[in-house]
Short mmCIF file of C-alpha atoms and ligand atoms in Angstrom, two decimals:
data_model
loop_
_atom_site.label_atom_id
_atom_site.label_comp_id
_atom_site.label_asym_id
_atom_site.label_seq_id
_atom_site.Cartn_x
_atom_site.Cartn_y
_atom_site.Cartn_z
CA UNK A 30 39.15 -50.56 120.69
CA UNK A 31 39.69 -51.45 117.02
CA UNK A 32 43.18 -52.98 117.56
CA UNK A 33 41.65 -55.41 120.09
CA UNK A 34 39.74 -56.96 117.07
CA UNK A 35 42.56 -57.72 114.85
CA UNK A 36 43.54 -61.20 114.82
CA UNK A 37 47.07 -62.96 114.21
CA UNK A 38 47.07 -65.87 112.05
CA UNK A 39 49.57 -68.38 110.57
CA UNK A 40 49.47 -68.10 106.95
CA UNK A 41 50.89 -70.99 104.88
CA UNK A 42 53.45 -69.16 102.10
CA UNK A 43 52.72 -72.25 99.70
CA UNK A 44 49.46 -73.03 99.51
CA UNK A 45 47.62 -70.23 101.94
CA UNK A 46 45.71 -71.80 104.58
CA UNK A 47 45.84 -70.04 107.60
CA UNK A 48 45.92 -71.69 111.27
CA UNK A 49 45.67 -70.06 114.37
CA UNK A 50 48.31 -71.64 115.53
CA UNK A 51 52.14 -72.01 114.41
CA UNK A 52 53.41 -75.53 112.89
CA UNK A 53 57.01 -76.46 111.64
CA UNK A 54 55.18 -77.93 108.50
CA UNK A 55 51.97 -76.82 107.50
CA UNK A 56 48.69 -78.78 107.83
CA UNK A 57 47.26 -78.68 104.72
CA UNK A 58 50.27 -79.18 102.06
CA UNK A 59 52.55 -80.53 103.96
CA UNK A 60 55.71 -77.95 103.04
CA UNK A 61 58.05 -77.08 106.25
CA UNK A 62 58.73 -73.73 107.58
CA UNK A 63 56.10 -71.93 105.28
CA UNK A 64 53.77 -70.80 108.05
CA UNK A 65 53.97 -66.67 108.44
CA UNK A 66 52.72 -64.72 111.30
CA UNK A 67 49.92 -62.49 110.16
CA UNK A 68 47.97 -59.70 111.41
CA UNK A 69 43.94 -59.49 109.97
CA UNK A 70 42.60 -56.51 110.37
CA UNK A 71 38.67 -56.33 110.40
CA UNK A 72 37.13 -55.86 107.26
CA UNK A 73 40.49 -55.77 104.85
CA UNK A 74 38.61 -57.24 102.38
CA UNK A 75 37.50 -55.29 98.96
CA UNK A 76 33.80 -54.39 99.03
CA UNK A 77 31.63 -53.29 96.36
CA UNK A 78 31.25 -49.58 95.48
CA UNK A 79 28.59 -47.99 95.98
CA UNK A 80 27.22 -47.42 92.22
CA UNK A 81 28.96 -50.54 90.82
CA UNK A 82 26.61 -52.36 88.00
CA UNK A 83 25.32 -55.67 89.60
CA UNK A 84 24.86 -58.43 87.36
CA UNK A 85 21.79 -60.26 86.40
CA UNK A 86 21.30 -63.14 85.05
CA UNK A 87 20.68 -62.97 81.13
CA UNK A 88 19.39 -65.40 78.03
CA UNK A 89 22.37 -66.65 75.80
CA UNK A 90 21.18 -65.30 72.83
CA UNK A 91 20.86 -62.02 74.41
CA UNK A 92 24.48 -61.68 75.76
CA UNK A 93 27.00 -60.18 72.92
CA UNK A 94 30.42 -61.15 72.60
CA UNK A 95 31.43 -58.49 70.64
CA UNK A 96 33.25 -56.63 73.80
CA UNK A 97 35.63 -59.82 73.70
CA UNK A 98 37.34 -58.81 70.67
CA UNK A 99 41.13 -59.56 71.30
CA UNK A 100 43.48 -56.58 70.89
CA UNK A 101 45.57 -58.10 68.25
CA UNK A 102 49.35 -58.37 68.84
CA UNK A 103 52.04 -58.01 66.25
CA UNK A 104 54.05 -61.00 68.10
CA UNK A 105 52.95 -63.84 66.81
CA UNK A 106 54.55 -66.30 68.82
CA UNK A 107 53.08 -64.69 72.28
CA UNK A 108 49.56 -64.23 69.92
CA UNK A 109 49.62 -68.19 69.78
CA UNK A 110 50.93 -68.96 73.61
CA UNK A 111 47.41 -66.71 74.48
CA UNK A 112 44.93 -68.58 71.93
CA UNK A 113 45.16 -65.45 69.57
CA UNK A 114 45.37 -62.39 70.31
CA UNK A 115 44.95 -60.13 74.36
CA UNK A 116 41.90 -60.61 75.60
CA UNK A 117 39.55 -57.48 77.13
CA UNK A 118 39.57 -57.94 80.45
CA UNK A 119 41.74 -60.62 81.36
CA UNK A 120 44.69 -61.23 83.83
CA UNK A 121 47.71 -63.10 82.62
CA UNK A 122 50.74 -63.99 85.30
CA UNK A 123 54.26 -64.24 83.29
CA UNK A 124 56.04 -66.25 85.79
CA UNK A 125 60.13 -67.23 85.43
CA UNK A 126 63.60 -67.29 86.93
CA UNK A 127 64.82 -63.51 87.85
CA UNK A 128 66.71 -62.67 84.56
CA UNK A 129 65.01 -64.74 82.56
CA UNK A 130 63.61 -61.79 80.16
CA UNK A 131 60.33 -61.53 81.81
CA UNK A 132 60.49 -57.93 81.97
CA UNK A 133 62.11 -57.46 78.68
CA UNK A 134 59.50 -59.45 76.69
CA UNK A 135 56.63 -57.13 78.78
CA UNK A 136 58.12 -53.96 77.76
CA UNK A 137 58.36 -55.54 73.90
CA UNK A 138 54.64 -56.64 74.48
CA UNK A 139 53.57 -53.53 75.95
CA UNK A 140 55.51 -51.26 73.37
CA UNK A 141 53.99 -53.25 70.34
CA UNK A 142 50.79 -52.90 71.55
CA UNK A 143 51.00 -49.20 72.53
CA UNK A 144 51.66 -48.62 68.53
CA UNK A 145 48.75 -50.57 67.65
CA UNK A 146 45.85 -50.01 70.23
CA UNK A 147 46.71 -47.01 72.16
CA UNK A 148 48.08 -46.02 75.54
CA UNK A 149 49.60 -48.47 77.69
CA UNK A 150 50.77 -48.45 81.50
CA UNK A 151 53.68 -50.17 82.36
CA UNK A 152 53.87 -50.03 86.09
CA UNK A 153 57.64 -50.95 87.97
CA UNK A 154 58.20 -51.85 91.88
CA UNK A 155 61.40 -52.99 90.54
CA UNK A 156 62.82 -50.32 88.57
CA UNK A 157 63.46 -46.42 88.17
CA UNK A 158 61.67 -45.39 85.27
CA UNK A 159 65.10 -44.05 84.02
CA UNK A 160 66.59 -47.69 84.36
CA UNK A 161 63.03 -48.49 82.16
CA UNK A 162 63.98 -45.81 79.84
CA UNK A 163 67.49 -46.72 79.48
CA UNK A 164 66.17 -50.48 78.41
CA UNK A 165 63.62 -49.19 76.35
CA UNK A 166 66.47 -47.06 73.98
CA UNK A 167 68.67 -50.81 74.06
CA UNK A 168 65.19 -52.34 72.35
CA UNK A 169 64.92 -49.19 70.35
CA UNK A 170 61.31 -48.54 71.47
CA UNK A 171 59.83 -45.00 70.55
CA UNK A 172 56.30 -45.09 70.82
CA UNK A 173 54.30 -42.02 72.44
CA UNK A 174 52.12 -44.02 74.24
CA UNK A 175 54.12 -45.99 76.56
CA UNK A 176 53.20 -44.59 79.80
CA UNK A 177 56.10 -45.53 82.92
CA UNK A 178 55.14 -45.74 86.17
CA UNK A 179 57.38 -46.33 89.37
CA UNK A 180 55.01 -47.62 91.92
CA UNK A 181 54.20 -50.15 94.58
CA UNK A 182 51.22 -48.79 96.13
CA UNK A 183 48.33 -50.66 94.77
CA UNK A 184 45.75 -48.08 95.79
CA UNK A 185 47.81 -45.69 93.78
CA UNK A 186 48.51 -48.07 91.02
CA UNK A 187 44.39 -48.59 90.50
CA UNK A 188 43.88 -44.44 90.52
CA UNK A 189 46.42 -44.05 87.85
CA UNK A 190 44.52 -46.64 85.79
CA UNK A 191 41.23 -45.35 86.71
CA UNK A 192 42.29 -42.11 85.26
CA UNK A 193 44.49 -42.80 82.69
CA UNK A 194 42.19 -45.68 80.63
CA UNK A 195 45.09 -47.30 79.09
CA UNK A 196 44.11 -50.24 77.00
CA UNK A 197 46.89 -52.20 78.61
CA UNK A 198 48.46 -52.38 81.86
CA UNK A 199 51.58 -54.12 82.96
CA UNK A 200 52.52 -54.50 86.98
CA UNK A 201 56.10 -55.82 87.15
CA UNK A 202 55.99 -57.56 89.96
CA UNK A 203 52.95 -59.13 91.57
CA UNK A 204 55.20 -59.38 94.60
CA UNK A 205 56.31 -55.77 94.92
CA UNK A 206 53.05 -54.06 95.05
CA UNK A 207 51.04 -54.09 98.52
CA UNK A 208 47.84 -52.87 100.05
CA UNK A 209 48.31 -51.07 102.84
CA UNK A 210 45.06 -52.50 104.40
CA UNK A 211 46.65 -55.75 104.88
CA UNK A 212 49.53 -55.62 108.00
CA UNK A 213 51.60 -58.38 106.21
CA UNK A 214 54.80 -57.59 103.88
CA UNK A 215 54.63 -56.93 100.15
CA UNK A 216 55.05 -60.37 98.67
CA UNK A 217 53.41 -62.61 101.22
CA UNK A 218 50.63 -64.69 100.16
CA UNK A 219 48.07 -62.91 101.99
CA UNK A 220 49.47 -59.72 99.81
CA UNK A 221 49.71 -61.09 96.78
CA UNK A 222 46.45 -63.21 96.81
CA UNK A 223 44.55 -59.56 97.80
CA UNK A 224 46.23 -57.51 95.03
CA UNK A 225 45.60 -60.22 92.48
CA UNK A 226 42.46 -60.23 93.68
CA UNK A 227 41.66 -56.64 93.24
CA UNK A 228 43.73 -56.43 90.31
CA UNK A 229 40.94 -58.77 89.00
CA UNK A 230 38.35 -56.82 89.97
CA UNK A 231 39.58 -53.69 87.96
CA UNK A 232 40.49 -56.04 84.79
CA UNK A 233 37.15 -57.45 84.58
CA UNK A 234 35.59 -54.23 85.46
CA UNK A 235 36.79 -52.02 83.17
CA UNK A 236 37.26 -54.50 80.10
CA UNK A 237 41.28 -53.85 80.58
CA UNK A 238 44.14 -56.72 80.26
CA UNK A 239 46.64 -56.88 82.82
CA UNK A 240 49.48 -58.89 82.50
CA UNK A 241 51.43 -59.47 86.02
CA UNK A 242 54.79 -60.60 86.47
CA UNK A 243 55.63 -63.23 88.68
CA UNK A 244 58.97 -64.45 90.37
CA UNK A 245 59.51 -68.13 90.75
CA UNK A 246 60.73 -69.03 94.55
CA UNK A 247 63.13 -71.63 94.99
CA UNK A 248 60.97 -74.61 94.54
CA UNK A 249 59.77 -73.77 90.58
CA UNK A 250 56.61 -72.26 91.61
CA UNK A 251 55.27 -68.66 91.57
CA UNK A 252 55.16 -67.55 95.23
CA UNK A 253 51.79 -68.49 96.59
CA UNK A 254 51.30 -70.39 93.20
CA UNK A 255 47.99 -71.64 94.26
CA UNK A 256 46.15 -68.74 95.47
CA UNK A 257 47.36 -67.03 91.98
CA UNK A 258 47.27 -69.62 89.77
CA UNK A 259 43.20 -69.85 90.67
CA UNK A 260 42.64 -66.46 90.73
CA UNK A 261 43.98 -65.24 87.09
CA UNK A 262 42.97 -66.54 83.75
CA UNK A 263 45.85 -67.20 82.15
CA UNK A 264 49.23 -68.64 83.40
CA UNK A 265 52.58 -68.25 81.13
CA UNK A 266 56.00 -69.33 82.14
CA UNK A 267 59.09 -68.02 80.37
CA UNK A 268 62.03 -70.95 80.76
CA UNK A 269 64.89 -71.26 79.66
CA UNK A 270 68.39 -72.13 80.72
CA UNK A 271 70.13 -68.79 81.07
CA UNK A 272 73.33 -69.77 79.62
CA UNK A 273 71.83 -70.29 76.52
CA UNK A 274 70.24 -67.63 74.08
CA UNK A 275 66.80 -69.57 73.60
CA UNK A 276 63.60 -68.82 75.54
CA UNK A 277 60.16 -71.05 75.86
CA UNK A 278 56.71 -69.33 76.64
CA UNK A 279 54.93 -71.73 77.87
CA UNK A 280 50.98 -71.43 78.88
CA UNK A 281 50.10 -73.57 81.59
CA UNK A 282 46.53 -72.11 82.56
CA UNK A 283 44.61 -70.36 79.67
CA UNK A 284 40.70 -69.51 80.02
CA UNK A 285 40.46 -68.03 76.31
CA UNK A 286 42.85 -71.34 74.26
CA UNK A 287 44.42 -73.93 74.45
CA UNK A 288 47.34 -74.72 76.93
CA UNK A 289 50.84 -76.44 76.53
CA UNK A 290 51.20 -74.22 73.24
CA UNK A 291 54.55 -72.80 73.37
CA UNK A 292 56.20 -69.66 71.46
CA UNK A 293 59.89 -69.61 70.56
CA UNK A 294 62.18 -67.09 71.45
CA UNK A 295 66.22 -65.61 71.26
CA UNK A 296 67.25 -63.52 73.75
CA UNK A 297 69.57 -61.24 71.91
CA UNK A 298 71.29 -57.38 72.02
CA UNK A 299 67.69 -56.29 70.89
CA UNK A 300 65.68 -58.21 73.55
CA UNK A 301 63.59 -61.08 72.81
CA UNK A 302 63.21 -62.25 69.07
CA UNK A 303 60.92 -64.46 67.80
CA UNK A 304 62.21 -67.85 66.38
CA UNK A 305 59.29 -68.90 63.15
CA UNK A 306 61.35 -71.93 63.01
CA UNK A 307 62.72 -73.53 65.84
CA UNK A 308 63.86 -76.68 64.65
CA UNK A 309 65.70 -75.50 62.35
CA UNK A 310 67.65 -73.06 64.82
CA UNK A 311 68.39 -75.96 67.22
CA UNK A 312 69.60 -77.95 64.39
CA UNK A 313 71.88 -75.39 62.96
CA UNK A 314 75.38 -76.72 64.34
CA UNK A 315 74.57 -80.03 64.04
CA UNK A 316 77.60 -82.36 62.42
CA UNK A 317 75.45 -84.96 60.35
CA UNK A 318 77.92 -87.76 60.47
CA UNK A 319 79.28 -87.37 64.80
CA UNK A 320 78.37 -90.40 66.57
CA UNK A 321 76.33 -90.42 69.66
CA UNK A 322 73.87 -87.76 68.35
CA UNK A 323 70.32 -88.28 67.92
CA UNK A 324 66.88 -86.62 66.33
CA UNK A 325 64.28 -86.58 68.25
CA UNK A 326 60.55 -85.11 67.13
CA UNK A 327 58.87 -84.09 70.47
CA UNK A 328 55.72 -82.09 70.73
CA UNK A 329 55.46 -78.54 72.44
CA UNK A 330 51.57 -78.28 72.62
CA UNK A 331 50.16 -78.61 68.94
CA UNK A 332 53.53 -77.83 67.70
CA UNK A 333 56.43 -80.62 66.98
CA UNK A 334 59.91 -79.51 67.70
CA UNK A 335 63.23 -81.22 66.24
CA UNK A 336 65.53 -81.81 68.62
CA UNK A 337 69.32 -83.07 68.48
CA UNK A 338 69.78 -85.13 71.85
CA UNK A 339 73.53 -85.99 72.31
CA UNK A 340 75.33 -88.85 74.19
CA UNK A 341 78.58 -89.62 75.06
CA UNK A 342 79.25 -92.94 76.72
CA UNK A 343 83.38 -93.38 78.10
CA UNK A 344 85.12 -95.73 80.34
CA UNK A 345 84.87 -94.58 83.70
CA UNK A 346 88.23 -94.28 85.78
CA UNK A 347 85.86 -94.30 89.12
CA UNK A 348 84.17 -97.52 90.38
CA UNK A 349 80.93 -96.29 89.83
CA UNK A 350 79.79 -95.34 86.55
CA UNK A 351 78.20 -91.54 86.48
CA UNK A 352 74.99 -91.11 84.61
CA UNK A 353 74.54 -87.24 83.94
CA UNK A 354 71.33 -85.94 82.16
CA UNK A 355 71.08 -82.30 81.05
CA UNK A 356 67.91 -81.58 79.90
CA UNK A 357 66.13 -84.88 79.88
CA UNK A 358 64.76 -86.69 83.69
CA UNK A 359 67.38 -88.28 85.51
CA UNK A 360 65.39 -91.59 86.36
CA UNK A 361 64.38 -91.80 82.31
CA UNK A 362 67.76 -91.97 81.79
CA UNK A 363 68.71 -94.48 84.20
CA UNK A 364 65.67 -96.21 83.09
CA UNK A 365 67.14 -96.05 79.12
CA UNK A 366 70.64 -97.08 80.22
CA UNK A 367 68.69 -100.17 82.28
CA UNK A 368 67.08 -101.04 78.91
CA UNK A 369 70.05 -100.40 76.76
CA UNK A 370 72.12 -102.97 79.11
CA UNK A 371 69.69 -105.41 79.78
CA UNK A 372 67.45 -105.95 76.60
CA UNK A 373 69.99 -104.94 73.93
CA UNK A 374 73.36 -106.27 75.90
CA UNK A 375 75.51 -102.86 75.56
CA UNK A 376 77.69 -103.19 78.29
CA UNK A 377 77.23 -99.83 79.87
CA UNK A 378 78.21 -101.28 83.70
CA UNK A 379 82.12 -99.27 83.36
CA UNK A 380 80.79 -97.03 81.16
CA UNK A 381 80.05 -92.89 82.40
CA UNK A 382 77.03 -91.77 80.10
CA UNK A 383 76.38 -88.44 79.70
CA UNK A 384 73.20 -87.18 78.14
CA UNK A 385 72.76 -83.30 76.83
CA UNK A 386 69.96 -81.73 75.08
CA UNK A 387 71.06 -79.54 72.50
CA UNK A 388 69.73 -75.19 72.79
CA UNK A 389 69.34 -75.46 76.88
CA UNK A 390 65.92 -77.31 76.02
CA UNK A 391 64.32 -79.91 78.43
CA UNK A 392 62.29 -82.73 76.81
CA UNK A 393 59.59 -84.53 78.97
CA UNK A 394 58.04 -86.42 76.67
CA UNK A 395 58.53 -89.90 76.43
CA UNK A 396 58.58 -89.39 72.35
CA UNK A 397 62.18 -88.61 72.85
CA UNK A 398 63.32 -92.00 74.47
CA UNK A 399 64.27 -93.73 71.39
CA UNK A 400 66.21 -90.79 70.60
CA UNK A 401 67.92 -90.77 73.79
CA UNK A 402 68.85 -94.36 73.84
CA UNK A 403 69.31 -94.44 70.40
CA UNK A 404 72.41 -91.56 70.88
CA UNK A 405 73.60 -93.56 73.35
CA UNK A 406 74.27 -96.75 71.65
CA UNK A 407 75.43 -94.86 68.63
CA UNK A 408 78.35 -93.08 71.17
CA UNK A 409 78.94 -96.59 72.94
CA UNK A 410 79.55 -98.62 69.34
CA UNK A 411 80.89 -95.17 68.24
CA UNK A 412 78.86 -95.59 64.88
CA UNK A 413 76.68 -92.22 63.73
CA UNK A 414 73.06 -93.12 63.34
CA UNK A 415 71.70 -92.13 59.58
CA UNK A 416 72.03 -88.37 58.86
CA UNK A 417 68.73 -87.72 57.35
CA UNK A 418 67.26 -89.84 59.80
CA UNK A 419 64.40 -88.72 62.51
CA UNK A 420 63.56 -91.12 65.78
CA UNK A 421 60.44 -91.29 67.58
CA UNK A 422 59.01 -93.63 69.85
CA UNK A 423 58.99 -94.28 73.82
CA UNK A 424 60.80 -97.33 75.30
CA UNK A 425 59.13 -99.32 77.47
CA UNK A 426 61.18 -102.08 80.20
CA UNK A 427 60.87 -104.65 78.02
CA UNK A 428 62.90 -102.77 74.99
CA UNK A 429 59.82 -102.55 73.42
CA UNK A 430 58.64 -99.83 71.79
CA UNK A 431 55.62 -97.68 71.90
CA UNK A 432 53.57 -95.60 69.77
CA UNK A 433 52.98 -91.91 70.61
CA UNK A 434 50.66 -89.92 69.38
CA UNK A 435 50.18 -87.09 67.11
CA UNK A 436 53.18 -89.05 64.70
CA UNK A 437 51.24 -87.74 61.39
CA UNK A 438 52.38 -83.89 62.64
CA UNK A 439 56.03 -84.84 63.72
CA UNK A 440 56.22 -86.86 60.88
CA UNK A 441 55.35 -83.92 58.33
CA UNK A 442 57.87 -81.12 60.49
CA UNK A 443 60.37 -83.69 59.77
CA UNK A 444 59.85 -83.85 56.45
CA UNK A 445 59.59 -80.09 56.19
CA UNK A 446 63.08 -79.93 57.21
CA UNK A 447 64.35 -82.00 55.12
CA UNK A 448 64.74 -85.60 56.85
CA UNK A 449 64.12 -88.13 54.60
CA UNK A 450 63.50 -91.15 57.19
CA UNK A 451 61.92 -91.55 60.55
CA UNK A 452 62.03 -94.23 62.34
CA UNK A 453 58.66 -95.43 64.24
CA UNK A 454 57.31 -97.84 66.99
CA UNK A 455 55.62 -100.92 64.72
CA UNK A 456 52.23 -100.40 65.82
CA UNK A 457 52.06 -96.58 63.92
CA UNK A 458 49.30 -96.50 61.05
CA UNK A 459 49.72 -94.27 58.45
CA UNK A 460 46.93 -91.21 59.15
CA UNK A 461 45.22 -89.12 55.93
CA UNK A 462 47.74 -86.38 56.58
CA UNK A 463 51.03 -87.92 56.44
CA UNK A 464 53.40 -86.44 54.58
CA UNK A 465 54.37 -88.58 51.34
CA UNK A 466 58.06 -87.20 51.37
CA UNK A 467 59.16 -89.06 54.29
CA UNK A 468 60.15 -92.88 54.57
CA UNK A 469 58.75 -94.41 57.66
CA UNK A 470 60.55 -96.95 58.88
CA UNK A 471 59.58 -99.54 61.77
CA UNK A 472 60.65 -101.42 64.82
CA UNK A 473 59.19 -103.37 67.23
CA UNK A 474 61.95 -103.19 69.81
CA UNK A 475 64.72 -100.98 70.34
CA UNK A 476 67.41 -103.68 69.43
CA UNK A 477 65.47 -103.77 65.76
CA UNK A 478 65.31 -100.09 65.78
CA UNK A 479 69.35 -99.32 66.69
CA UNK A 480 69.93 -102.25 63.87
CA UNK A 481 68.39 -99.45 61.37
CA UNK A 482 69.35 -96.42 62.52
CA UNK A 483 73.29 -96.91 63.20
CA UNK A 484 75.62 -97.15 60.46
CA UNK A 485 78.60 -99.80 60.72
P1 TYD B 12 64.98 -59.13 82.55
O1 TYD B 12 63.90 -58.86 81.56
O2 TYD B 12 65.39 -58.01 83.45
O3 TYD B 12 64.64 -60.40 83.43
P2 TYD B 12 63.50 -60.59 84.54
O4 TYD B 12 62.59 -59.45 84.48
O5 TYD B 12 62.89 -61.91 84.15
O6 TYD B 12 64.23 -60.70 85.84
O7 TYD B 12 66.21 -59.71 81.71
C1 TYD B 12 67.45 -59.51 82.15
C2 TYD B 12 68.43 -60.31 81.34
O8 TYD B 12 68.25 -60.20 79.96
C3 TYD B 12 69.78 -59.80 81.66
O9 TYD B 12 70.60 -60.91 82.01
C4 TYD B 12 70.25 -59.15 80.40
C5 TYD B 12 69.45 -59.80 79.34
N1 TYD B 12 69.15 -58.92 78.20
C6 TYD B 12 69.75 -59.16 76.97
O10 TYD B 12 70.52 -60.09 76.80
N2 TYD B 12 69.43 -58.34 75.90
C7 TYD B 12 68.58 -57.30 76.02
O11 TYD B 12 68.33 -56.59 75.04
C8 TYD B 12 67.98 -57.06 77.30
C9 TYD B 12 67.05 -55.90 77.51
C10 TYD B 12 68.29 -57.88 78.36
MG1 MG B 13 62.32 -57.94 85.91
#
């Protein structure tokens, strides 16, 4: 009789609503071929144990904080991207590209903190623990208490951490480990919503952090990025372009700090190192006096970031010009180039333009446009724009330009690496904290601006 009371659903892989019903393109996000047969089974879902503390409600004053200590972590560029420090009892989804170093920088993580704090589980659905092993010699980790665990069994995963009490727990992936009260496949939202779920429930429970890895479908998100991204407390993405050596950490959900802070690292022979200065690493091979190469000052989070955007503008043997942007929005480009040929008269019509952030890095910011135009200009005259010269500013259809904020920090990293000028929209006010080293010079409008940065 049981069987007769499971039901099948549709369950949307995106965004998880569930329909009776199938649909090409799925009611309530509107993404095509998504929807996933599902069987429910009666009362799958995770019920209290008998025994379990209940909660009541308490005065502030009365309510410690001292079990909130963070487990501190010798890494301080993944210390910053969590607001300081691992967090008792929280759950943390790494998300990337596969190959990205997810999995490396975990095992670092979980092998740092194993010297510091005690034993830590590092569970695999991916890998043999001899495959784990052989990794861990290449990042010449030794600790004793770095516990391996092959697994994908959640059930079994939760009774090794119930009786182990590690102070950390890794599950590597989120989408290899099932319950095998749910019908549906390992990886399926339903799946992966559940075992974050009850992964949850034994974080908060037992005052352990759990960091989950998370593969990144097709589209850029985590699969089922909704249903996860609600249910953990903090969500980092490692990016990167994999052709290059440089890595970004970037928090995009954090309960315990701030987000948008970003960590710095180099994917090398010994895994993932830190980078404590990354402009100076992406400026490294910079030549000073090439034309069509550019400074920009963007911020990551709190942090600014030097950045050498390059251009290269040449005579197109095609009818239509290309535009090419690597590491900077397509449209913002076409946008600049608009600009460029309309309000400062470049003839860029015959021209290809090609437009390359230097390190694999992609800028968003609109901080960078007067950087990116700038480089352009400087490749289409063929003169080099001032070598100790920084550019920061957003461009706006008119060839105006606009101020951005936070210009007292970007101003001061520029000056800590030496730059002796920036260039700034007009409307900038010197703040308290500006750095005295650093010329600031200022344009209105981007024709003013390339008239001061380019030398002839
Ligand atoms: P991995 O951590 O397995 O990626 P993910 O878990 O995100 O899928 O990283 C694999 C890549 O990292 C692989 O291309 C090899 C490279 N790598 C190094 O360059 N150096 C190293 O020391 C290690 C361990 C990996
Ligand atoms: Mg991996």
């Amino acid at each position: 009789m049981a069987k007769s009371r499971e039901k099948i659903v549709f369950v949307c892989q995106e965004c998880g609503a569930s329909r009776p019903r199938w649909h090409g393109q799925c009611p309530a996000c509107g993404a095509w071929n998504t929807m996933v047969e599902t069987v429910i089974k009666p009362e799958p879902r995770v019920r209290r144990r008998a025994g379990a503390p209940r909660n009541v409600p308490q005065r502030l004053p009365a309510i410690s904080a001292d079990g909130l200590e963070r487990l501190p972590l010798p890494m301080p560029e993944f210390s910053r991207v969590l607001g300081g420090g691992i967090v008792p009892g929280s759950l943390v989804l790494v998300g990337g590209d596969p190959g990205i170093g997810k999995s490396t920088l975990l095992l670092q993580v979980a092998a740092l903190v194993s010297e510091t704090s005690g034993d830590v589980l590092y569970v695999s659905g991916e890998e043999s623990v001899q495959q784990i092993k052989m990794r861990a010699d290449r990042l010449g980790i030794t600790t004793d208490h770095l516990l391996l665990l092959t697994e994908t069994n959640l059930e079994t995963i939760i009774s090794h951490i119930e009786q182990l009490r590690p102070c950390m727990a890794v599950i590597d992936s989120i989408q290899t480990v099932y319950l095998e009260d749910l019908t549906s496949a390992a990886g399926s939202v339903s799946q992966v919503r559940e075992s974050a779920a009850r992964l949850m429930h034994v974080a908060k429970g037992q005052g352990l952090p759990i960091f989950l890895v998370g593969h990144v479908t097709k589209a850029g998100a985590i699969a089922g990025p909704r249903v996860l991204e609600h249910i953990v407390d903090t969500v980092l993405y490692l990016e990167g372009d994999r052709f290059h050596a440089y890595r970004l950490l970037r928090s995009v959900k954090n309960r315990f700090g701030a987000t948008a802070e970003v960590g710095v690292f180099e994917m090398g022979n010994e895994g993932l190192t830190e980078v404590a200065n990354p402009s100076e690493a992406f400026l490294a091979e910079r030549l000073p006096q090439a034309a069509g190469s550019a400074i920009a000052v963007t911020m990551e989070g709190t942090r600014p970031l030097l950045l050498e955007i390059q251009a290269l503008a040449s005579t197109t043997s095609f009818g239509l010009p290309r535009r090419t942007a690597n590491g900077i929005d397509f449209n913002r480009l076409l946008l600049l180039v608009a600009v460029l040929a309309r309000r400062v008269g470049l003839r860029l019509s015959d021209q290809d333009v090609f437009v390359n952030v230097i390190g694999g890095l992609r800028v968003s910011e609109p901080a960078a446009d007067l950087a990116v135009a700038t480089a352009i200009a400087s490749s289409f005259r063929n003169a080099p724009v001032a070598a100790d010269m920084a550019l920061v500013g957003e461009v706006g259809l008119s060839g105006e330009l606009r101020s951005v904020s936070q210009l007292d920090r970007r101003l001061n990293e520029a000056a800590k690496l030496g730059f002796r000028r920036c260039l700034v929209p007009k409307s900038w006010r010197r703040g308290v904290t500006a750095n005295a080293n650093i010329e600031v010079l200022t344009a209105r409008s981007l024709a003013e601006a390339l008239d001061l940065a380019l030398i002839r």
